[in-house]
Short mmCIF file of C-alpha atoms in Angstrom, two decimals:
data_model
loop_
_atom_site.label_atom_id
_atom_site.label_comp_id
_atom_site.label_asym_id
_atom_site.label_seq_id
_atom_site.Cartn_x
_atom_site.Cartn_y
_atom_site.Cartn_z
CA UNK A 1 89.73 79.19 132.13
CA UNK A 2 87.33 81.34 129.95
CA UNK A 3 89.62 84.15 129.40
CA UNK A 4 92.63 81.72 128.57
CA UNK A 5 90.16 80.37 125.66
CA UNK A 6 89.33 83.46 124.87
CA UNK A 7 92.71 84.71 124.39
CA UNK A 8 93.55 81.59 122.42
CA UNK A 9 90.96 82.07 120.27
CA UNK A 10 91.43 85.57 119.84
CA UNK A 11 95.31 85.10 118.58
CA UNK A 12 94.16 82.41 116.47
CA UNK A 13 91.85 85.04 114.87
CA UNK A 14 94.72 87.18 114.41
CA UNK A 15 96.90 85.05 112.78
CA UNK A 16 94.26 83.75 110.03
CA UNK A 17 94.94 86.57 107.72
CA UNK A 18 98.46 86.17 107.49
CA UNK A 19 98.55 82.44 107.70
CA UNK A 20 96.40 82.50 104.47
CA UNK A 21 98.66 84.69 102.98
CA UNK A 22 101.64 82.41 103.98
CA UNK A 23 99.87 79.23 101.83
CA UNK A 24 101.10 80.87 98.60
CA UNK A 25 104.41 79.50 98.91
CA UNK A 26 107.29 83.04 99.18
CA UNK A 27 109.75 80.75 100.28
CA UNK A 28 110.07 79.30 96.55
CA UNK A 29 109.01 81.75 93.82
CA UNK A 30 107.66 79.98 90.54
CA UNK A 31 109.08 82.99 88.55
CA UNK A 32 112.63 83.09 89.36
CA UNK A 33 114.38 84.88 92.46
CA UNK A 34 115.03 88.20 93.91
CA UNK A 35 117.12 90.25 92.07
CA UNK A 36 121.13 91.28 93.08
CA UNK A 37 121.09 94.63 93.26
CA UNK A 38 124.86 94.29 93.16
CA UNK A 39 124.87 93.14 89.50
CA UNK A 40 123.39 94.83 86.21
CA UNK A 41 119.86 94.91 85.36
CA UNK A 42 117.44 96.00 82.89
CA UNK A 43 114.84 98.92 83.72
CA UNK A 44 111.28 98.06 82.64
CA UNK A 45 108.49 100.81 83.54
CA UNK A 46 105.23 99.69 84.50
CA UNK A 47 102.45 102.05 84.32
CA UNK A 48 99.60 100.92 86.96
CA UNK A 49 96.07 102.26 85.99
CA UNK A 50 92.25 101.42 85.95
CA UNK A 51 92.21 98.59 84.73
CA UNK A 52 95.62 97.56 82.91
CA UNK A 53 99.00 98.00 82.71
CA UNK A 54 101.70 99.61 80.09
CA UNK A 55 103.46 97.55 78.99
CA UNK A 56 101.34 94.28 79.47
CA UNK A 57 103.74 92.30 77.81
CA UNK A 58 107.38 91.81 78.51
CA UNK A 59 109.58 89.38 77.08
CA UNK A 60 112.88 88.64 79.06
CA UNK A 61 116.12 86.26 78.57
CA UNK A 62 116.31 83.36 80.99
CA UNK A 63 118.89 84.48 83.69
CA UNK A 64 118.36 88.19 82.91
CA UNK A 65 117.73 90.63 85.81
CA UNK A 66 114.84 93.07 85.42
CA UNK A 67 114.39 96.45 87.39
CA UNK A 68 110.72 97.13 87.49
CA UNK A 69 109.96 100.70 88.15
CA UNK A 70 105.67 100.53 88.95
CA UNK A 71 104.59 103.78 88.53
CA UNK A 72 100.78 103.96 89.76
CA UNK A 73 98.80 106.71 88.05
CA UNK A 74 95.69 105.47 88.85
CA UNK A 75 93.13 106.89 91.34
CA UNK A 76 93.37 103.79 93.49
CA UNK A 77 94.95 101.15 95.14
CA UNK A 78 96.17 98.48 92.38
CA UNK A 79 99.11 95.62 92.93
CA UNK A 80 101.57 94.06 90.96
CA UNK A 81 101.93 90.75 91.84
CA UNK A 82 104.06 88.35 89.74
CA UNK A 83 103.83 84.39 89.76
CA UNK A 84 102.24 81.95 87.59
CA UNK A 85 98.38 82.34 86.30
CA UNK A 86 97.48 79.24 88.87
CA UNK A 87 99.25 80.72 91.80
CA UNK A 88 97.86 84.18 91.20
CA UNK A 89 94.28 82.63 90.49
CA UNK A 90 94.73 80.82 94.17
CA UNK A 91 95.85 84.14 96.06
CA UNK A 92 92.73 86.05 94.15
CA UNK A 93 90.44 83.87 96.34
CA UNK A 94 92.47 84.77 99.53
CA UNK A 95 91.99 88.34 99.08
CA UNK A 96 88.82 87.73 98.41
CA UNK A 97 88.49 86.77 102.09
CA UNK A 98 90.97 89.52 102.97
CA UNK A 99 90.73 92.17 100.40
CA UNK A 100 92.98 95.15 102.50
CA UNK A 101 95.61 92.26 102.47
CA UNK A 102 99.42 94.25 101.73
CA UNK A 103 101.52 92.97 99.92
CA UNK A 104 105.53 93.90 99.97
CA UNK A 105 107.17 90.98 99.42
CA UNK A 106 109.92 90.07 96.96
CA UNK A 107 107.70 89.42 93.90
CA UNK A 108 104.81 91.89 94.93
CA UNK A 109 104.04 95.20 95.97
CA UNK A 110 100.52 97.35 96.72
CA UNK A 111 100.77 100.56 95.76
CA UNK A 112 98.75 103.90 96.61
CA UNK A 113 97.51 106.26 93.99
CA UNK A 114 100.99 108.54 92.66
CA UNK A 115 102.94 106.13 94.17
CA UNK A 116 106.10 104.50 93.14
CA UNK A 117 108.12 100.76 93.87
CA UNK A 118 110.88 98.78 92.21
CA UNK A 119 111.16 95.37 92.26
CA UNK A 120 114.55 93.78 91.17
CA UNK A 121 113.37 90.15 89.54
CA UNK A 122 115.64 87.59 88.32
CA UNK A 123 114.12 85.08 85.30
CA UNK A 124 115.77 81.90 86.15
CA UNK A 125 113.49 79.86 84.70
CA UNK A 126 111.82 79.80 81.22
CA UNK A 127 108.00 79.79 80.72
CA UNK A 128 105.20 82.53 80.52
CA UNK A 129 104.56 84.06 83.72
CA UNK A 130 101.90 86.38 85.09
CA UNK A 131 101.76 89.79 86.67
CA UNK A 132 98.17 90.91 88.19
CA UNK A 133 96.55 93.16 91.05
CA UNK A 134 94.72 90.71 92.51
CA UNK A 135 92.58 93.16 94.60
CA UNK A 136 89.13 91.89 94.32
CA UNK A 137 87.82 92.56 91.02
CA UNK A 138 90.49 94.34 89.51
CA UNK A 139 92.27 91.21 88.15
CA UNK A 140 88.62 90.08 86.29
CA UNK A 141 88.65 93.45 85.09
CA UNK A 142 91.80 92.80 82.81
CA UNK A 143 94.61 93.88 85.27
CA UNK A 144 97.07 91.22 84.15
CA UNK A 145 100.12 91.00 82.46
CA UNK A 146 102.19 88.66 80.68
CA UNK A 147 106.14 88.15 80.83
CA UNK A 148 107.83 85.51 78.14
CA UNK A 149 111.15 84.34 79.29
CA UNK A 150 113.31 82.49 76.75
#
């Protein structure tokens, strides 16, 4: 009976990390949706370094695809991670918990230093969204970024 709880507990252990990275909603992006890499897109560069980005600010048309290119020429980890400012603030406190958290998902990527990632991004819905690394204390740092869509 002890080693059943024990291996209970022990799974349950193992899934916290990636439970809590499950709360911040992938299923339904605030930003828009993956990209179609079957139709055109526009190629934005994003230079990744300590601590900012180039460009910072991007301004898009609502419904326009976007090609990001991250290029990361710093000499560490850094993320790009886009979503709204609330959603981004929330996820900063789960890698606070869980700061060698990866993340490769549709709207974010962690990349090494000399590293490079697209993401393909469709803006389907108007607003001022954010892109930040939210490894801890990189974002408070001034590692965010802005993208206007219209």
């Amino acid at each position: 009976m002890k080693t059943i709880k024990l291996g209970i507990a022990l799974a349950a252990l193992s899934l916290a990390p990636a439970l809590a990275h499950e709360q911040h909603g992938h299923a339904a992006f605030s930003a828009g949706e993956p990209g179609d890499p079957k139709k055109p897109a526009r190629t934005v560069e994003i230079l990744m370094n300590e601590m900012d980005y180039a460009p910072a600010k991007i301004e898009v048309k609502r419904g326009e695809q976007i090609r990001f290119v991250l290029r990361n020429v710093g000499k560490e980890d850094h993320e790009f991670l886009l979503a709204t400012t609330k959603e981004n603030l929330a996820h900063a406190e789960v890698m606070k918990k869980h700061p060698h958290m990866e993340h490769d998902d549709p709207n974010g990527v962690r990349l090494a230093p000399s590293k490079t990632a697209e993401i393909l991004w469709k803006f389907t819905k108007a607003g001022t969204f954010e892109f930040s690394c939210l490894i801890p204390g990189h974002r408070d740092y001034g590692m965010v970024g802005n993208v206007t869509v219209n």
